[in-house]
mmCIF file of C-alpha atoms in Angstrom:
data_model
loop_
_atom_site.group_PDB
_atom_site.id
_atom_site.type_symbol
_atom_site.label_atom_id
_atom_site.label_comp_id
_atom_site.label_asym_id
_atom_site.label_seq_id
_atom_site.Cartn_x
_atom_site.Cartn_y
_atom_site.Cartn_z
ATOM 1 C CA MET A 1 -9.507 -24.445 17.233
ATOM 2 C CA LYS A 2 -7.634 -21.746 15.349
ATOM 3 C CA ARG A 3 -8.272 -21.652 11.616
ATOM 4 C CA THR A 4 -5.383 -21.326 9.207
ATOM 5 C CA TYR A 5 -5.525 -19.184 6.091
ATOM 6 C CA LYS A 6 -3.480 -18.337 3.062
ATOM 7 C CA VAL A 7 -3.066 -14.826 1.725
ATOM 8 C CA LYS A 8 -2.783 -14.931 -2.060
ATOM 9 C CA PHE A 9 -1.694 -11.696 -3.711
ATOM 10 C CA GLY A 10 -1.166 -9.963 -7.016
ATOM 11 C CA CYS A 11 0.621 -6.650 -7.511
ATOM 12 C CA GLY A 12 0.861 -4.236 -10.415
ATOM 13 C CA CYS A 13 2.760 -0.950 -10.826
ATOM 14 C CA ASN A 14 3.139 1.256 -13.888
ATOM 15 C CA ILE A 15 4.229 4.780 -14.713
ATOM 16 C CA GLY A 16 1.049 5.938 -16.408
ATOM 17 C CA LYS A 17 0.727 8.032 -19.559
ATOM 18 C CA VAL A 18 1.531 11.537 -18.351
ATOM 19 C CA ARG A 19 4.271 11.420 -15.721
ATOM 20 C CA ARG A 20 7.905 11.355 -16.799
ATOM 21 C CA ASN A 21 8.914 9.230 -13.816
ATOM 22 C CA ASN A 22 7.253 6.695 -11.557
ATOM 23 C CA GLU A 23 6.896 8.074 -8.033
ATOM 24 C CA ASP A 24 5.047 4.968 -6.803
ATOM 25 C CA ASN A 25 6.532 1.980 -5.040
ATOM 26 C CA PHE A 26 5.242 -1.019 -3.109
ATOM 27 C CA TYR A 27 6.258 -3.751 -0.707
ATOM 28 C CA CYS A 28 5.029 -7.344 -1.092
ATOM 29 C CA CYS A 29 6.645 -9.853 1.249
ATOM 30 C CA GLY A 30 10.178 -8.728 0.385
ATOM 31 C CA ASP A 31 9.618 -7.484 -3.179
ATOM 32 C CA PHE A 32 9.622 -3.821 -4.217
ATOM 33 C CA ARG A 33 10.745 -1.641 -7.143
ATOM 34 C CA LEU A 34 14.534 -1.852 -6.913
ATOM 35 C CA ASP A 35 15.237 0.975 -9.378
ATOM 36 C CA PRO A 36 13.340 4.208 -8.631
ATOM 37 C CA ASP A 37 14.272 5.534 -12.081
ATOM 38 C CA SER A 38 12.830 2.565 -13.947
ATOM 39 C CA LYS A 39 9.827 3.110 -16.211
ATOM 40 C CA ASP A 40 9.120 -0.620 -16.603
ATOM 41 C CA GLU A 41 5.807 -2.140 -15.577
ATOM 42 C CA VAL A 42 5.957 -4.535 -12.624
ATOM 43 C CA ILE A 43 3.515 -7.432 -12.236
ATOM 44 C CA LEU A 44 3.988 -10.140 -9.604
ATOM 45 C CA SER A 45 2.077 -12.616 -7.473
ATOM 46 C CA GLY A 46 2.511 -15.119 -4.661
ATOM 47 C CA GLU A 47 1.030 -16.430 -1.452
ATOM 48 C CA VAL A 48 1.908 -16.555 2.247
ATOM 49 C CA LYS A 49 0.425 -18.116 5.359
ATOM 50 C CA SER A 50 -1.643 -15.986 7.700
ATOM 51 C CA THR A 51 0.766 -16.950 10.489
ATOM 52 C CA ASP A 52 3.749 -15.465 8.617
ATOM 53 C CA ASN A 53 3.021 -11.959 9.934
ATOM 54 C CA GLU A 54 3.657 -10.510 6.476
ATOM 55 C CA LEU A 55 3.408 -6.941 5.212
ATOM 56 C CA PHE A 56 1.843 -5.443 2.095
ATOM 57 C CA ALA A 57 2.166 -1.731 1.314
ATOM 58 C CA VAL A 58 1.889 0.896 -1.417
ATOM 59 C CA PHE A 59 3.672 4.245 -1.428
ATOM 60 C CA ASP A 60 3.161 7.317 -3.608
ATOM 61 C CA GLY A 61 5.895 9.940 -3.704
ATOM 62 C CA MET A 62 4.263 13.286 -3.173
ATOM 63 C CA GLY A 63 3.509 15.060 -6.444
ATOM 64 C CA GLY A 64 4.960 18.531 -6.621
ATOM 65 C CA GLU A 65 7.650 17.742 -4.085
ATOM 66 C CA ALA A 66 11.280 17.061 -4.958
ATOM 67 C CA CYS A 67 12.352 13.452 -5.485
ATOM 68 C CA GLY A 68 9.001 11.781 -4.862
ATOM 69 C CA GLU A 69 10.313 8.587 -6.431
ATOM 70 C CA ILE A 70 13.201 8.597 -3.947
ATOM 71 C CA ALA A 71 10.861 9.051 -0.976
ATOM 72 C CA SER A 72 8.726 6.075 -2.021
ATOM 73 C CA PHE A 73 11.865 4.004 -2.686
ATOM 74 C CA VAL A 74 13.252 4.839 0.761
ATOM 75 C CA ALA A 75 9.948 3.738 2.291
ATOM 76 C CA ALA A 76 9.789 0.458 0.350
ATOM 77 C CA SER A 77 13.443 -0.502 0.798
ATOM 78 C CA ASN A 78 13.334 0.210 4.529
ATOM 79 C CA CYS A 79 10.242 -1.977 4.841
ATOM 80 C CA LYS A 80 12.447 -4.843 3.693
ATOM 81 C CA THR A 81 15.178 -3.951 6.196
ATOM 82 C CA PHE A 82 12.653 -3.653 9.011
ATOM 83 C CA CYS A 83 10.799 -6.876 8.189
ATOM 84 C CA GLU A 84 13.970 -8.902 7.815
ATOM 85 C CA ASN A 85 15.053 -7.886 11.298
ATOM 86 C CA LYS A 86 11.741 -7.853 13.163
ATOM 87 C CA ASP A 87 10.690 -10.465 15.639
ATOM 88 C CA HIS A 88 7.314 -12.048 14.978
ATOM 89 C CA TYR A 89 5.559 -9.909 17.539
ATOM 90 C CA GLN A 90 1.949 -9.053 16.993
ATOM 91 C CA GLU A 91 1.536 -5.515 15.630
ATOM 92 C CA TYR A 92 4.361 -3.442 14.197
ATOM 93 C CA LEU A 93 2.829 -0.973 11.733
ATOM 94 C CA TYR A 94 3.084 2.154 13.877
ATOM 95 C CA GLU A 95 6.694 1.432 14.799
ATOM 96 C CA LEU A 96 7.415 0.829 11.107
ATOM 97 C CA SER A 97 5.775 4.128 10.114
ATOM 98 C CA GLU A 98 8.015 5.964 12.590
ATOM 99 C CA VAL A 99 11.081 4.277 11.125
ATOM 100 C CA LEU A 100 10.063 5.139 7.559
ATOM 101 C CA ASN A 101 9.295 8.724 8.509
ATOM 102 C CA GLU A 102 12.740 9.097 10.070
ATOM 103 C CA ARG A 103 14.538 7.500 7.103
ATOM 104 C CA ILE A 104 12.825 9.842 4.646
ATOM 105 C CA LEU A 105 13.716 12.830 6.837
ATOM 106 C CA GLU A 106 17.345 11.679 6.872
ATOM 107 C CA GLU A 107 17.360 11.380 3.085
ATOM 108 C CA THR A 108 15.736 14.803 2.756
ATOM 109 C CA LYS A 109 18.496 16.345 4.868
ATOM 110 C CA ALA A 110 21.216 14.458 2.996
ATOM 111 C CA ARG A 111 19.939 15.886 -0.287
ATOM 112 C CA SER A 112 19.652 19.415 1.166
ATOM 113 C CA LEU A 113 15.944 19.505 0.368
ATOM 114 C CA VAL A 114 13.209 21.310 2.240
ATOM 115 C CA LEU A 115 10.629 18.530 1.947
ATOM 116 C CA MET A 116 10.341 15.054 0.485
ATOM 117 C CA GLY A 117 7.451 12.747 1.283
ATOM 118 C CA ALA A 118 5.329 9.741 0.406
ATOM 119 C CA THR A 119 1.870 8.463 1.182
ATOM 120 C CA ALA A 120 1.526 5.020 2.741
ATOM 121 C CA ALA A 121 -1.165 2.361 2.853
ATOM 122 C CA MET A 122 -0.073 -0.758 4.726
ATOM 123 C CA VAL A 123 -1.696 -4.056 5.673
ATOM 124 C CA GLN A 124 -0.330 -6.660 8.064
ATOM 125 C CA PHE A 125 -1.896 -10.118 8.328
ATOM 126 C CA TYR A 126 -1.266 -11.911 11.607
ATOM 127 C CA LYS A 127 -3.049 -15.177 12.452
ATOM 128 C CA GLU A 128 -6.778 -14.319 12.248
ATOM 129 C CA GLU A 129 -6.356 -10.544 12.473
ATOM 130 C CA ILE A 130 -5.571 -7.765 10.053
ATOM 131 C CA TYR A 131 -3.915 -4.477 10.945
ATOM 132 C CA ILE A 132 -4.010 -1.460 8.643
ATOM 133 C CA LEU A 133 -2.221 1.882 8.618
ATOM 134 C CA ASN A 134 -2.386 4.761 6.191
ATOM 135 C CA ALA A 135 -1.020 8.273 5.898
ATOM 136 C CA GLY A 136 -2.077 10.448 2.991
ATOM 137 C CA ASP A 137 -4.500 9.525 0.213
ATOM 138 C CA SER A 138 -3.422 6.035 -0.833
ATOM 139 C CA ARG A 139 -6.302 3.743 0.031
ATOM 140 C CA ILE A 140 -7.263 0.324 1.379
ATOM 141 C CA TYR A 141 -10.551 -1.314 0.384
ATOM 142 C CA LYS A 142 -12.228 -4.458 1.664
ATOM 143 C CA VAL A 143 -14.442 -6.553 -0.593
ATOM 144 C CA GLN A 144 -16.726 -8.942 1.266
ATOM 145 C CA LYS A 145 -19.965 -10.573 0.101
ATOM 146 C CA ASN A 146 -20.041 -8.494 -3.083
ATOM 147 C CA GLN A 147 -19.704 -5.228 -1.143
ATOM 148 C CA ILE A 148 -16.715 -2.888 -1.372
ATOM 149 C CA ASN A 149 -15.835 -0.473 1.421
ATOM 150 C CA GLN A 150 -12.909 1.864 1.956
ATOM 151 C CA ILE A 151 -11.363 0.974 5.318
ATOM 152 C CA SER A 152 -8.581 3.581 5.268
ATOM 153 C CA GLN A 153 -8.992 7.326 5.782
ATOM 154 C CA ASP A 154 -7.946 10.044 3.322
ATOM 155 C CA HIS A 155 -5.771 12.739 4.889
ATOM 156 C CA VAL A 156 -6.396 15.800 2.740
ATOM 157 C CA ALA A 157 -7.056 19.447 3.515
ATOM 158 C CA HIS A 158 -10.645 20.623 3.082
ATOM 159 C CA GLY A 159 -11.797 23.347 0.736
ATOM 160 C CA TYR A 160 -9.266 22.771 -2.053
ATOM 161 C CA GLY A 161 -11.295 20.786 -4.578
ATOM 162 C CA LYS A 162 -10.414 17.314 -5.842
ATOM 163 C CA LYS A 163 -6.624 17.384 -5.408
ATOM 164 C CA ALA A 164 -6.174 18.989 -2.022
ATOM 165 C CA PRO A 165 -2.858 19.115 -0.141
ATOM 166 C CA LEU A 166 -2.097 16.148 2.088
ATOM 167 C CA THR A 167 -2.288 16.695 5.825
ATOM 168 C CA LYS A 168 -0.382 13.522 6.746
ATOM 169 C CA PHE A 169 2.403 11.627 4.994
ATOM 170 C CA LEU A 170 5.716 9.890 5.593
ATOM 171 C CA GLY A 171 8.558 12.382 5.759
ATOM 172 C CA ILE A 172 6.567 14.953 7.714
ATOM 173 C CA PRO A 173 9.056 17.149 9.621
ATOM 174 C CA ASP A 174 6.911 17.398 12.749
ATOM 175 C CA LYS A 175 7.055 13.874 14.154
ATOM 176 C CA ASN A 176 4.100 14.666 16.404
ATOM 177 C CA GLY A 177 2.139 15.358 13.230
ATOM 178 C CA LEU A 178 2.727 11.903 11.761
ATOM 179 C CA SER A 179 -0.291 10.331 13.543
ATOM 180 C CA PRO A 180 -1.374 7.914 10.794
ATOM 181 C CA TYR A 181 -4.749 6.213 10.766
ATOM 182 C CA ILE A 182 -4.545 2.761 12.360
ATOM 183 C CA ALA A 183 -7.215 0.074 12.688
ATOM 184 C CA ARG A 184 -7.509 -3.637 13.313
ATOM 185 C CA GLY A 185 -10.069 -6.270 12.484
ATOM 186 C CA VAL A 186 -10.672 -9.877 11.536
ATOM 187 C CA TYR A 187 -11.053 -11.514 8.159
ATOM 188 C CA LYS A 188 -12.726 -14.556 6.640
ATOM 189 C CA ALA A 189 -12.072 -16.831 3.718
ATOM 190 C CA ASN A 190 -12.864 -15.138 0.382
ATOM 191 C CA ASP A 191 -12.362 -11.620 1.757
ATOM 192 C CA VAL A 192 -10.375 -9.450 -0.641
ATOM 193 C CA PHE A 193 -8.269 -6.426 0.312
ATOM 194 C CA ILE A 194 -7.141 -3.819 -2.213
ATOM 195 C CA LEU A 195 -4.277 -1.392 -1.589
ATOM 196 C CA CYS A 196 -3.868 1.294 -4.249
ATOM 197 C CA THR A 197 -2.524 4.731 -5.007
ATOM 198 C CA ASP A 198 -4.717 7.561 -6.277
ATOM 199 C CA GLY A 199 -3.598 6.835 -9.837
ATOM 200 C CA VAL A 200 -5.826 3.749 -9.594
ATOM 201 C CA TYR A 201 -8.957 4.915 -7.798
ATOM 202 C CA ASP A 202 -9.105 8.253 -9.629
ATOM 203 C CA MET A 203 -9.376 6.316 -12.910
ATOM 204 C CA VAL A 204 -11.254 3.153 -11.842
ATOM 205 C CA SER A 205 -14.514 3.412 -9.883
ATOM 206 C CA GLU A 206 -15.075 1.432 -6.688
ATOM 207 C CA ASP A 207 -17.792 -0.634 -8.341
ATOM 208 C CA ARG A 208 -15.468 -1.464 -11.219
ATOM 209 C CA LEU A 209 -12.665 -2.364 -8.805
ATOM 210 C CA LYS A 210 -15.054 -4.771 -7.107
ATOM 211 C CA GLU A 211 -15.949 -6.361 -10.440
ATOM 212 C CA LEU A 212 -12.315 -6.775 -11.404
ATOM 213 C CA VAL A 213 -11.145 -8.339 -8.145
ATOM 214 C CA CYS A 214 -14.094 -10.747 -8.096
ATOM 215 C CA ALA A 215 -13.265 -12.097 -11.553
ATOM 216 C CA ASP A 216 -12.272 -15.748 -11.802
ATOM 217 C CA LYS A 217 -8.680 -15.015 -12.761
ATOM 218 C CA ALA A 218 -5.197 -15.326 -11.288
ATOM 219 C CA LEU A 219 -4.397 -12.393 -9.008
ATOM 220 C CA ASP A 220 -1.463 -11.155 -11.093
ATOM 221 C CA VAL A 221 -3.837 -11.004 -14.085
ATOM 222 C CA ILE A 222 -6.379 -9.114 -11.977
ATOM 223 C CA ALA A 223 -3.683 -6.654 -10.850
ATOM 224 C CA LYS A 224 -2.649 -6.060 -14.460
ATOM 225 C CA ASP A 225 -6.275 -5.628 -15.527
ATOM 226 C CA ILE A 226 -6.707 -2.922 -12.884
ATOM 227 C CA ILE A 227 -3.537 -1.106 -13.945
ATOM 228 C CA ASP A 228 -4.514 -1.374 -17.620
ATOM 229 C CA GLU A 229 -7.944 0.140 -16.896
ATOM 230 C CA ALA A 230 -6.332 2.979 -14.949
ATOM 231 C CA LEU A 231 -4.135 3.727 -17.950
ATOM 232 C CA GLU A 232 -6.993 3.383 -20.427
ATOM 233 C CA GLY A 233 -9.050 5.745 -18.261
ATOM 234 C CA GLY A 234 -6.450 8.472 -18.748
ATOM 235 C CA GLY A 235 -3.353 7.327 -16.886
ATOM 236 C CA VAL A 236 -2.801 10.826 -15.538
ATOM 237 C CA ASP A 237 -0.794 9.511 -12.589
ATOM 238 C CA ASN A 238 1.356 6.532 -11.703
ATOM 239 C CA ALA A 239 -0.763 3.518 -10.805
ATOM 240 C CA THR A 240 -0.014 0.849 -8.193
ATOM 241 C CA VAL A 241 -2.299 -1.844 -6.777
ATOM 242 C CA ILE A 242 -1.982 -4.873 -4.510
ATOM 243 C CA VAL A 243 -4.865 -7.358 -4.338
ATOM 244 C CA CYS A 244 -4.882 -9.795 -1.400
ATOM 245 C CA LYS A 245 -7.388 -12.658 -1.277
ATOM 246 C CA ILE A 246 -7.927 -14.799 1.802
ATOM 247 C CA THR A 247 -8.343 -18.536 1.276
ATOM 248 C CA LYS A 248 -8.581 -21.435 3.667
ATOM 249 C CA GLY A 249 -5.205 -22.919 4.569
#
């Protein structure tokens, strides 16, 4: 007999203390930052069924590139377009990444820019399986039985120190070079998945993230606590987090 689950989620996004604009965006079951120029904090929460085939994603416009906030907005807004028109087939993350890559390239050309890009960390829940995809250095963690593990892969060049150039991202001109990391797995009740940009994990340690997501609080409160700690830790970059907790349906 197939088990049914609920995916409860909380999301937080804030500009940080140093940046003049927020280059982060997200996608949570139809919600995203509608105004890429807004400096307002966003906190939201909700829940979906595991059979809804829903998508969660964070995007970070590439620092140092032109219009990073536009690249992340293009990614998030086109997630909504894609998901509203998709059939409920099993796995769609790679096809979605190709679509987002192409839309960012089109926007780059329309703005007469050389390069515009965004990282991506995406999670799709479908029945009893989870699919993940990432390109760049936004991360996905899994918390299970009081253990936290990164289940995404960082795509950064070696030999450059802490903030190395990204080797993969959305908006990469060479479509053959897109090749995001993709994986699949199963989940259980009480598993927690964390999607976040580097503005979160650079300021909040993995052990502290685990403590925060395991707190007996509503998930929107947990998301805000994580963002607040990232800002209190320095807030040198925009900070975005999505926390997804699996419960029995």
